[in-house]
Tab-separated table of C-alpha atoms in Angstrom:
chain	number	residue	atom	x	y	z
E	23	UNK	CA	0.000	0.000	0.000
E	24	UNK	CA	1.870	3.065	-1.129
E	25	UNK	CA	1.733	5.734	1.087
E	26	UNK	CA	0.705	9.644	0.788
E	27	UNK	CA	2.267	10.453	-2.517
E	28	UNK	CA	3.333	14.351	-3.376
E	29	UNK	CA	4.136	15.761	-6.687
E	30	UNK	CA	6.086	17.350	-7.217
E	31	UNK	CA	8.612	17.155	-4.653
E	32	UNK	CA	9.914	20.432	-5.784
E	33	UNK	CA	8.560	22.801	-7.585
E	34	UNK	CA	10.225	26.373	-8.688
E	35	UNK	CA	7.963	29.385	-10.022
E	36	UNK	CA	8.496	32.815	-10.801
E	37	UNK	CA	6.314	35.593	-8.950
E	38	UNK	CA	3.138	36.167	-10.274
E	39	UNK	CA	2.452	32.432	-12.233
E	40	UNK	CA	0.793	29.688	-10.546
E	41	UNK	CA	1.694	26.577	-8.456
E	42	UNK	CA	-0.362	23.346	-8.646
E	43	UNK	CA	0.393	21.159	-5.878
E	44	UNK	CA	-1.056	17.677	-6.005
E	45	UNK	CA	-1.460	14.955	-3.321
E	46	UNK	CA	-2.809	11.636	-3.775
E	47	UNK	CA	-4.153	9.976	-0.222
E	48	UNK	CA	-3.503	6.480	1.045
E	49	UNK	CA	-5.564	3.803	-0.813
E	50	UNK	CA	-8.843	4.083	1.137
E	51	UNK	CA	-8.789	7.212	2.699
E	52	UNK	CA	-10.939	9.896	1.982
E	53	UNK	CA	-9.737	12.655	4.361
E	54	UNK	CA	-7.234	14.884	3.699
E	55	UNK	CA	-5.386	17.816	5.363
E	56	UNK	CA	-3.168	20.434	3.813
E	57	UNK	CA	-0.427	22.527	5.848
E	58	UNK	CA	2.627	24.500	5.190
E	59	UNK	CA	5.874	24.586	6.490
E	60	UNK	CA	7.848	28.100	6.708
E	61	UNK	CA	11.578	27.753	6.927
E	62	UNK	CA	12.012	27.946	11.190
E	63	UNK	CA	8.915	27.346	11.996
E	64	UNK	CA	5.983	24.847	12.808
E	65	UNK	CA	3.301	23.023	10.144
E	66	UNK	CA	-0.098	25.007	9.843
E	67	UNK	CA	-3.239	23.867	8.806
E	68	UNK	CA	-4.733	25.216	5.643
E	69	UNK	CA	-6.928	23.312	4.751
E	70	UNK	CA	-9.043	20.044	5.301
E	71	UNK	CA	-11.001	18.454	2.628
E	72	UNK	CA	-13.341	15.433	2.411
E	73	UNK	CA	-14.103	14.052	-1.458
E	74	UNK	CA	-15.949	16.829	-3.632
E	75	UNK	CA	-16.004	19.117	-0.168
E	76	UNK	CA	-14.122	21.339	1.753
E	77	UNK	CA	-14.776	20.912	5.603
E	78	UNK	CA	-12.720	23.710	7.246
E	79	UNK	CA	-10.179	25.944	5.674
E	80	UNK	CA	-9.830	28.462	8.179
E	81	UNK	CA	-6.234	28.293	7.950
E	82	UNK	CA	-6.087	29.500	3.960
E	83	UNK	CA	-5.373	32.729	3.314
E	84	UNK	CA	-8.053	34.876	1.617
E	85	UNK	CA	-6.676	35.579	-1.335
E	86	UNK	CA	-4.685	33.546	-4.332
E	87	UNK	CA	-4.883	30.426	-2.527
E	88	UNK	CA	-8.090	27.163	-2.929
E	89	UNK	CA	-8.081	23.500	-2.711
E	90	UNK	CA	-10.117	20.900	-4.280
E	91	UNK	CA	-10.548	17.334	-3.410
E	92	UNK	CA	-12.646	16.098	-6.829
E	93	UNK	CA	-14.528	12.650	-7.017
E	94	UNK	CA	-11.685	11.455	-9.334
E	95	UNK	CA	-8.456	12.073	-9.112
E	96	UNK	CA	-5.641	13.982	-6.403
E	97	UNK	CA	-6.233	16.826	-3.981
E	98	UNK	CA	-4.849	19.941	-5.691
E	99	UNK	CA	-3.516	22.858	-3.790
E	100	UNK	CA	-3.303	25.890	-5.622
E	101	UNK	CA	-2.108	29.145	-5.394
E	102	UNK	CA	-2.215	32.008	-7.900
E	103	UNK	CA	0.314	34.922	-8.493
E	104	UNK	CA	2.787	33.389	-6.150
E	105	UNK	CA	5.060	35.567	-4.112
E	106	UNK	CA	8.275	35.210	-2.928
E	107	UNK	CA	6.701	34.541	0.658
E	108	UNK	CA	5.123	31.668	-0.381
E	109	UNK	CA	7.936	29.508	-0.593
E	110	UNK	CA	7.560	26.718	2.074
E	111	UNK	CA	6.772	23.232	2.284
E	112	UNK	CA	3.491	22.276	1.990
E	113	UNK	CA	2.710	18.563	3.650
E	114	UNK	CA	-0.563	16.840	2.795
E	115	UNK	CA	-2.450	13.925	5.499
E	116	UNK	CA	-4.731	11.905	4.611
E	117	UNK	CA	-6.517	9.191	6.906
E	118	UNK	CA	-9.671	6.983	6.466
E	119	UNK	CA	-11.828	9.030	8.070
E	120	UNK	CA	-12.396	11.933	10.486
E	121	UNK	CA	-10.554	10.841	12.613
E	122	UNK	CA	-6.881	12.737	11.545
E	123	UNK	CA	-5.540	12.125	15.035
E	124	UNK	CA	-5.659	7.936	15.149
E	125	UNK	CA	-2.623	6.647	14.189
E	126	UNK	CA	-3.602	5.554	10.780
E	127	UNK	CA	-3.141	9.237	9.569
E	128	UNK	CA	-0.248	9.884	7.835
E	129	UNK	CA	1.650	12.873	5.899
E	130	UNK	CA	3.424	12.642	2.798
E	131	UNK	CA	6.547	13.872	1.824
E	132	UNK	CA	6.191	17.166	1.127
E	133	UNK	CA	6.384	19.933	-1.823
E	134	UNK	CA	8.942	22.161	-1.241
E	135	UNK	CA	7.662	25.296	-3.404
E	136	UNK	CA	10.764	28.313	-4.054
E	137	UNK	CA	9.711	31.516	-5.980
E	138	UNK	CA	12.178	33.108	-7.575
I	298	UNK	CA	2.299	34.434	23.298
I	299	UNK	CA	1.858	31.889	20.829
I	300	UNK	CA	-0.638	28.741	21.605
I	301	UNK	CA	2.119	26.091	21.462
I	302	UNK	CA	6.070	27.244	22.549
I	303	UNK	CA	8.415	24.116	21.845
I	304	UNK	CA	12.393	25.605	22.158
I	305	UNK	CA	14.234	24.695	18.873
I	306	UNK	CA	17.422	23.499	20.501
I	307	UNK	CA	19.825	22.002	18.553
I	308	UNK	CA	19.578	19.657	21.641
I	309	UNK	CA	22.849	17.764	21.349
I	310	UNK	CA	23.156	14.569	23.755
I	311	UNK	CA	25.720	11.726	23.867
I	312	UNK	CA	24.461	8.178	22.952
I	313	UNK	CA	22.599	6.032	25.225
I	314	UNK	CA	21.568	8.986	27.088
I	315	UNK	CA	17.747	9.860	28.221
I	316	UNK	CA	16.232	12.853	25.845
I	317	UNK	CA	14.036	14.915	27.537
I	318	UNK	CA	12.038	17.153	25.221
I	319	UNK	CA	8.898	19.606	26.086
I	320	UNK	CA	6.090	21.855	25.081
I	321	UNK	CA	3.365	24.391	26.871
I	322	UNK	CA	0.598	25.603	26.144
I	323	UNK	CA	-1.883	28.298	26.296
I	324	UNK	CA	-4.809	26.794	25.011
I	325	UNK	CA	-7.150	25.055	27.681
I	326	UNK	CA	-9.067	23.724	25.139
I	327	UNK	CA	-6.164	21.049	23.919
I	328	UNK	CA	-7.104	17.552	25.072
I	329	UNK	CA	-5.016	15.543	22.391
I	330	UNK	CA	-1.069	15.519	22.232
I	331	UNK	CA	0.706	14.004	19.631
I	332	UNK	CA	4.358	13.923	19.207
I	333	UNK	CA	5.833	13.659	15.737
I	334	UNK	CA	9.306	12.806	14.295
I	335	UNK	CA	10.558	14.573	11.096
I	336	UNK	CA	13.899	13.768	9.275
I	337	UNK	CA	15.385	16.483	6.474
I	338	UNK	CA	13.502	16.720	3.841
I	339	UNK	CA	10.909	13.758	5.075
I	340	UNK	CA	6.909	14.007	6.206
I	341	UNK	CA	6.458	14.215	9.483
I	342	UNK	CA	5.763	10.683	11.051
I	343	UNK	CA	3.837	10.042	14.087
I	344	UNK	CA	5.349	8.425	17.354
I	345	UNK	CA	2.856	9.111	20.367
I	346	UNK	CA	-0.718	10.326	20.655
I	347	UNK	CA	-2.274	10.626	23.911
I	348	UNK	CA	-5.687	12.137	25.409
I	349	UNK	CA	-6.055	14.166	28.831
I	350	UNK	CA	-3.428	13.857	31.419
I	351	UNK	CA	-1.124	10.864	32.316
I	352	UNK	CA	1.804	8.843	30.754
I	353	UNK	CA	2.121	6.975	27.767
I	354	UNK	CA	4.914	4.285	26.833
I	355	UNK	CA	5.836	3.044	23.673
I	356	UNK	CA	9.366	0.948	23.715
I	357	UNK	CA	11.952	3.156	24.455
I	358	UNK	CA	9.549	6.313	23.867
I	359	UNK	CA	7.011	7.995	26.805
I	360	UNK	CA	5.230	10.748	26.338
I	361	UNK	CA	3.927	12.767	29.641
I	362	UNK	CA	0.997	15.451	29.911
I	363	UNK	CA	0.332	17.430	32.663
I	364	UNK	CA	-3.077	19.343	31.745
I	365	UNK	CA	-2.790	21.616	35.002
I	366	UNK	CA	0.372	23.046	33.965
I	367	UNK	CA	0.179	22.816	30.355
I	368	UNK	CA	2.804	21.092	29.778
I	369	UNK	CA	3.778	17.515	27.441
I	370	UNK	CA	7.186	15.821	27.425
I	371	UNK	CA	8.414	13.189	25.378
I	372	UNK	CA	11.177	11.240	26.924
I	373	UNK	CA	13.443	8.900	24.727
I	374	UNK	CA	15.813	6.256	26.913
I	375	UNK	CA	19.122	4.659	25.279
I	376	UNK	CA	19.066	7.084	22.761
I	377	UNK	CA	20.417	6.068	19.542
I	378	UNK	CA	22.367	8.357	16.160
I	379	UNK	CA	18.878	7.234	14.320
I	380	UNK	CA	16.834	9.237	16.887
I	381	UNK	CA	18.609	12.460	15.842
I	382	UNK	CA	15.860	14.165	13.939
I	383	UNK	CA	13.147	17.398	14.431
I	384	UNK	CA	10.384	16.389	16.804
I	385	UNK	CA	7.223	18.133	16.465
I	386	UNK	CA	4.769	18.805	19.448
I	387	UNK	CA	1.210	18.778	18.142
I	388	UNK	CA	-2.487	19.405	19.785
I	389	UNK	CA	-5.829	19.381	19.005
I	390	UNK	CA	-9.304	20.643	21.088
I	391	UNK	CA	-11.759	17.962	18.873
I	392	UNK	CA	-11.216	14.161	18.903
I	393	UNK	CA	-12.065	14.443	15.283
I	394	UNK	CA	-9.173	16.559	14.144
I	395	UNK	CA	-11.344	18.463	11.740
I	396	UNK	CA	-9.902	21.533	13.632
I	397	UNK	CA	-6.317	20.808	12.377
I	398	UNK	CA	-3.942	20.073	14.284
I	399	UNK	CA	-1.651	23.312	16.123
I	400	UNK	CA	2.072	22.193	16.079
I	401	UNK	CA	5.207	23.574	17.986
I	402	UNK	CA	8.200	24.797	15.659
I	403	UNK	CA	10.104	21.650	16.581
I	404	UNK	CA	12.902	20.574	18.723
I	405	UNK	CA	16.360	19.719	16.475
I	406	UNK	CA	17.705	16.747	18.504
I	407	UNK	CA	21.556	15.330	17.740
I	408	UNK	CA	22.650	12.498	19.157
I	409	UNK	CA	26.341	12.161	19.024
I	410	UNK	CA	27.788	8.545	18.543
Protein backbone atom coordinates (compact mmCIF):
# COMPACT_ATOMS: atom_id res chain seq x y z
CA UNK A 1 0.00 0.00 0.00
CA UNK A 2 1.87 3.06 -1.13
CA UNK A 3 1.73 5.73 1.09
CA UNK A 4 0.70 9.64 0.79
CA UNK A 5 2.27 10.45 -2.52
CA UNK A 6 3.33 14.35 -3.38
CA UNK A 7 4.14 15.76 -6.69
CA UNK A 8 6.09 17.35 -7.22
CA UNK A 9 8.61 17.15 -4.65
CA UNK A 10 9.91 20.43 -5.78
CA UNK A 11 8.56 22.80 -7.59
CA UNK A 12 10.22 26.37 -8.69
CA UNK A 13 7.96 29.38 -10.02
CA UNK A 14 8.50 32.81 -10.80
CA UNK A 15 6.31 35.59 -8.95
CA UNK A 16 3.14 36.17 -10.27
CA UNK A 17 2.45 32.43 -12.23
CA UNK A 18 0.79 29.69 -10.55
CA UNK A 19 1.69 26.58 -8.46
CA UNK A 20 -0.36 23.35 -8.65
CA UNK A 21 0.39 21.16 -5.88
CA UNK A 22 -1.06 17.68 -6.01
CA UNK A 23 -1.46 14.95 -3.32
CA UNK A 24 -2.81 11.64 -3.77
CA UNK A 25 -4.15 9.98 -0.22
CA UNK A 26 -3.50 6.48 1.04
CA UNK A 27 -5.56 3.80 -0.81
CA UNK A 28 -8.84 4.08 1.14
CA UNK A 29 -8.79 7.21 2.70
CA UNK A 30 -10.94 9.90 1.98
CA UNK A 31 -9.74 12.66 4.36
CA UNK A 32 -7.23 14.88 3.70
CA UNK A 33 -5.39 17.82 5.36
CA UNK A 34 -3.17 20.43 3.81
CA UNK A 35 -0.43 22.53 5.85
CA UNK A 36 2.63 24.50 5.19
CA UNK A 37 5.87 24.59 6.49
CA UNK A 38 7.85 28.10 6.71
CA UNK A 39 11.58 27.75 6.93
CA UNK A 40 12.01 27.95 11.19
CA UNK A 41 8.91 27.35 12.00
CA UNK A 42 5.98 24.85 12.81
CA UNK A 43 3.30 23.02 10.14
CA UNK A 44 -0.10 25.01 9.84
CA UNK A 45 -3.24 23.87 8.81
CA UNK A 46 -4.73 25.22 5.64
CA UNK A 47 -6.93 23.31 4.75
CA UNK A 48 -9.04 20.04 5.30
CA UNK A 49 -11.00 18.45 2.63
CA UNK A 50 -13.34 15.43 2.41
CA UNK A 51 -14.10 14.05 -1.46
CA UNK A 52 -15.95 16.83 -3.63
CA UNK A 53 -16.00 19.12 -0.17
CA UNK A 54 -14.12 21.34 1.75
CA UNK A 55 -14.78 20.91 5.60
CA UNK A 56 -12.72 23.71 7.25
CA UNK A 57 -10.18 25.94 5.67
CA UNK A 58 -9.83 28.46 8.18
CA UNK A 59 -6.23 28.29 7.95
CA UNK A 60 -6.09 29.50 3.96
CA UNK A 61 -5.37 32.73 3.31
CA UNK A 62 -8.05 34.88 1.62
CA UNK A 63 -6.68 35.58 -1.33
CA UNK A 64 -4.69 33.55 -4.33
CA UNK A 65 -4.88 30.43 -2.53
CA UNK A 66 -8.09 27.16 -2.93
CA UNK A 67 -8.08 23.50 -2.71
CA UNK A 68 -10.12 20.90 -4.28
CA UNK A 69 -10.55 17.33 -3.41
CA UNK A 70 -12.65 16.10 -6.83
CA UNK A 71 -14.53 12.65 -7.02
CA UNK A 72 -11.68 11.45 -9.33
CA UNK A 73 -8.46 12.07 -9.11
CA UNK A 74 -5.64 13.98 -6.40
CA UNK A 75 -6.23 16.83 -3.98
CA UNK A 76 -4.85 19.94 -5.69
CA UNK A 77 -3.52 22.86 -3.79
CA UNK A 78 -3.30 25.89 -5.62
CA UNK A 79 -2.11 29.15 -5.39
CA UNK A 80 -2.22 32.01 -7.90
CA UNK A 81 0.31 34.92 -8.49
CA UNK A 82 2.79 33.39 -6.15
CA UNK A 83 5.06 35.57 -4.11
CA UNK A 84 8.27 35.21 -2.93
CA UNK A 85 6.70 34.54 0.66
CA UNK A 86 5.12 31.67 -0.38
CA UNK A 87 7.94 29.51 -0.59
CA UNK A 88 7.56 26.72 2.07
CA UNK A 89 6.77 23.23 2.28
CA UNK A 90 3.49 22.28 1.99
CA UNK A 91 2.71 18.56 3.65
CA UNK A 92 -0.56 16.84 2.80
CA UNK A 93 -2.45 13.92 5.50
CA UNK A 94 -4.73 11.90 4.61
CA UNK A 95 -6.52 9.19 6.91
CA UNK A 96 -9.67 6.98 6.47
CA UNK A 97 -11.83 9.03 8.07
CA UNK A 98 -12.40 11.93 10.49
CA UNK A 99 -10.55 10.84 12.61
CA UNK A 100 -6.88 12.74 11.54
CA UNK A 101 -5.54 12.13 15.04
CA UNK A 102 -5.66 7.94 15.15
CA UNK A 103 -2.62 6.65 14.19
CA UNK A 104 -3.60 5.55 10.78
CA UNK A 105 -3.14 9.24 9.57
CA UNK A 106 -0.25 9.88 7.83
CA UNK A 107 1.65 12.87 5.90
CA UNK A 108 3.42 12.64 2.80
CA UNK A 109 6.55 13.87 1.82
CA UNK A 110 6.19 17.17 1.13
CA UNK A 111 6.38 19.93 -1.82
CA UNK A 112 8.94 22.16 -1.24
CA UNK A 113 7.66 25.30 -3.40
CA UNK A 114 10.76 28.31 -4.05
CA UNK A 115 9.71 31.52 -5.98
CA UNK A 116 12.18 33.11 -7.58
CA UNK B 1 2.30 34.43 23.30
CA UNK B 2 1.86 31.89 20.83
CA UNK B 3 -0.64 28.74 21.60
CA UNK B 4 2.12 26.09 21.46
CA UNK B 5 6.07 27.24 22.55
CA UNK B 6 8.41 24.12 21.84
CA UNK B 7 12.39 25.61 22.16
CA UNK B 8 14.23 24.70 18.87
CA UNK B 9 17.42 23.50 20.50
CA UNK B 10 19.82 22.00 18.55
CA UNK B 11 19.58 19.66 21.64
CA UNK B 12 22.85 17.76 21.35
CA UNK B 13 23.16 14.57 23.76
CA UNK B 14 25.72 11.73 23.87
CA UNK B 15 24.46 8.18 22.95
CA UNK B 16 22.60 6.03 25.23
CA UNK B 17 21.57 8.99 27.09
CA UNK B 18 17.75 9.86 28.22
CA UNK B 19 16.23 12.85 25.85
CA UNK B 20 14.04 14.92 27.54
CA UNK B 21 12.04 17.15 25.22
CA UNK B 22 8.90 19.61 26.09
CA UNK B 23 6.09 21.86 25.08
CA UNK B 24 3.36 24.39 26.87
CA UNK B 25 0.60 25.60 26.14
CA UNK B 26 -1.88 28.30 26.30
CA UNK B 27 -4.81 26.79 25.01
CA UNK B 28 -7.15 25.05 27.68
CA UNK B 29 -9.07 23.72 25.14
CA UNK B 30 -6.16 21.05 23.92
CA UNK B 31 -7.10 17.55 25.07
CA UNK B 32 -5.02 15.54 22.39
CA UNK B 33 -1.07 15.52 22.23
CA UNK B 34 0.71 14.00 19.63
CA UNK B 35 4.36 13.92 19.21
CA UNK B 36 5.83 13.66 15.74
CA UNK B 37 9.31 12.81 14.30
CA UNK B 38 10.56 14.57 11.10
CA UNK B 39 13.90 13.77 9.27
CA UNK B 40 15.38 16.48 6.47
CA UNK B 41 13.50 16.72 3.84
CA UNK B 42 10.91 13.76 5.08
CA UNK B 43 6.91 14.01 6.21
CA UNK B 44 6.46 14.22 9.48
CA UNK B 45 5.76 10.68 11.05
CA UNK B 46 3.84 10.04 14.09
CA UNK B 47 5.35 8.43 17.35
CA UNK B 48 2.86 9.11 20.37
CA UNK B 49 -0.72 10.33 20.66
CA UNK B 50 -2.27 10.63 23.91
CA UNK B 51 -5.69 12.14 25.41
CA UNK B 52 -6.05 14.17 28.83
CA UNK B 53 -3.43 13.86 31.42
CA UNK B 54 -1.12 10.86 32.32
CA UNK B 55 1.80 8.84 30.75
CA UNK B 56 2.12 6.98 27.77
CA UNK B 57 4.91 4.29 26.83
CA UNK B 58 5.84 3.04 23.67
CA UNK B 59 9.37 0.95 23.72
CA UNK B 60 11.95 3.16 24.46
CA UNK B 61 9.55 6.31 23.87
CA UNK B 62 7.01 7.99 26.81
CA UNK B 63 5.23 10.75 26.34
CA UNK B 64 3.93 12.77 29.64
CA UNK B 65 1.00 15.45 29.91
CA UNK B 66 0.33 17.43 32.66
CA UNK B 67 -3.08 19.34 31.75
CA UNK B 68 -2.79 21.62 35.00
CA UNK B 69 0.37 23.05 33.96
CA UNK B 70 0.18 22.82 30.35
CA UNK B 71 2.80 21.09 29.78
CA UNK B 72 3.78 17.51 27.44
CA UNK B 73 7.19 15.82 27.42
CA UNK B 74 8.41 13.19 25.38
CA UNK B 75 11.18 11.24 26.92
CA UNK B 76 13.44 8.90 24.73
CA UNK B 77 15.81 6.26 26.91
CA UNK B 78 19.12 4.66 25.28
CA UNK B 79 19.07 7.08 22.76
CA UNK B 80 20.42 6.07 19.54
CA UNK B 81 22.37 8.36 16.16
CA UNK B 82 18.88 7.23 14.32
CA UNK B 83 16.83 9.24 16.89
CA UNK B 84 18.61 12.46 15.84
CA UNK B 85 15.86 14.16 13.94
CA UNK B 86 13.15 17.40 14.43
CA UNK B 87 10.38 16.39 16.80
CA UNK B 88 7.22 18.13 16.46
CA UNK B 89 4.77 18.81 19.45
CA UNK B 90 1.21 18.78 18.14
CA UNK B 91 -2.49 19.41 19.79
CA UNK B 92 -5.83 19.38 19.00
CA UNK B 93 -9.30 20.64 21.09
CA UNK B 94 -11.76 17.96 18.87
CA UNK B 95 -11.22 14.16 18.90
CA UNK B 96 -12.07 14.44 15.28
CA UNK B 97 -9.17 16.56 14.14
CA UNK B 98 -11.34 18.46 11.74
CA UNK B 99 -9.90 21.53 13.63
CA UNK B 100 -6.32 20.81 12.38
CA UNK B 101 -3.94 20.07 14.28
CA UNK B 102 -1.65 23.31 16.12
CA UNK B 103 2.07 22.19 16.08
CA UNK B 104 5.21 23.57 17.99
CA UNK B 105 8.20 24.80 15.66
CA UNK B 106 10.10 21.65 16.58
CA UNK B 107 12.90 20.57 18.72
CA UNK B 108 16.36 19.72 16.48
CA UNK B 109 17.71 16.75 18.50
CA UNK B 110 21.56 15.33 17.74
CA UNK B 111 22.65 12.50 19.16
CA UNK B 112 26.34 12.16 19.02
CA UNK B 113 27.79 8.54 18.54
Amino acid sequence: NAGVMQNPRHLVRRRGQEARLRCSPMKGHSHVYWYRQLPEEGLKFMVYLQKENIIDESGMPKERFSAEFPKEGPSILRIQQVVRGDSAAYFCASSPDQGFLNTEAFFGQGTRLTVV
Amino acid sequence: QKEVEQDPGPLSVPEGAIVSLNCTYSNSAFQYFMWYRQYSRKGPELLMYTYSSGNKEDGRFTAQVDKSSKYISLFIRDSQPSDSATYLCAMSAREGGADGLTFGKGTHLIIQP
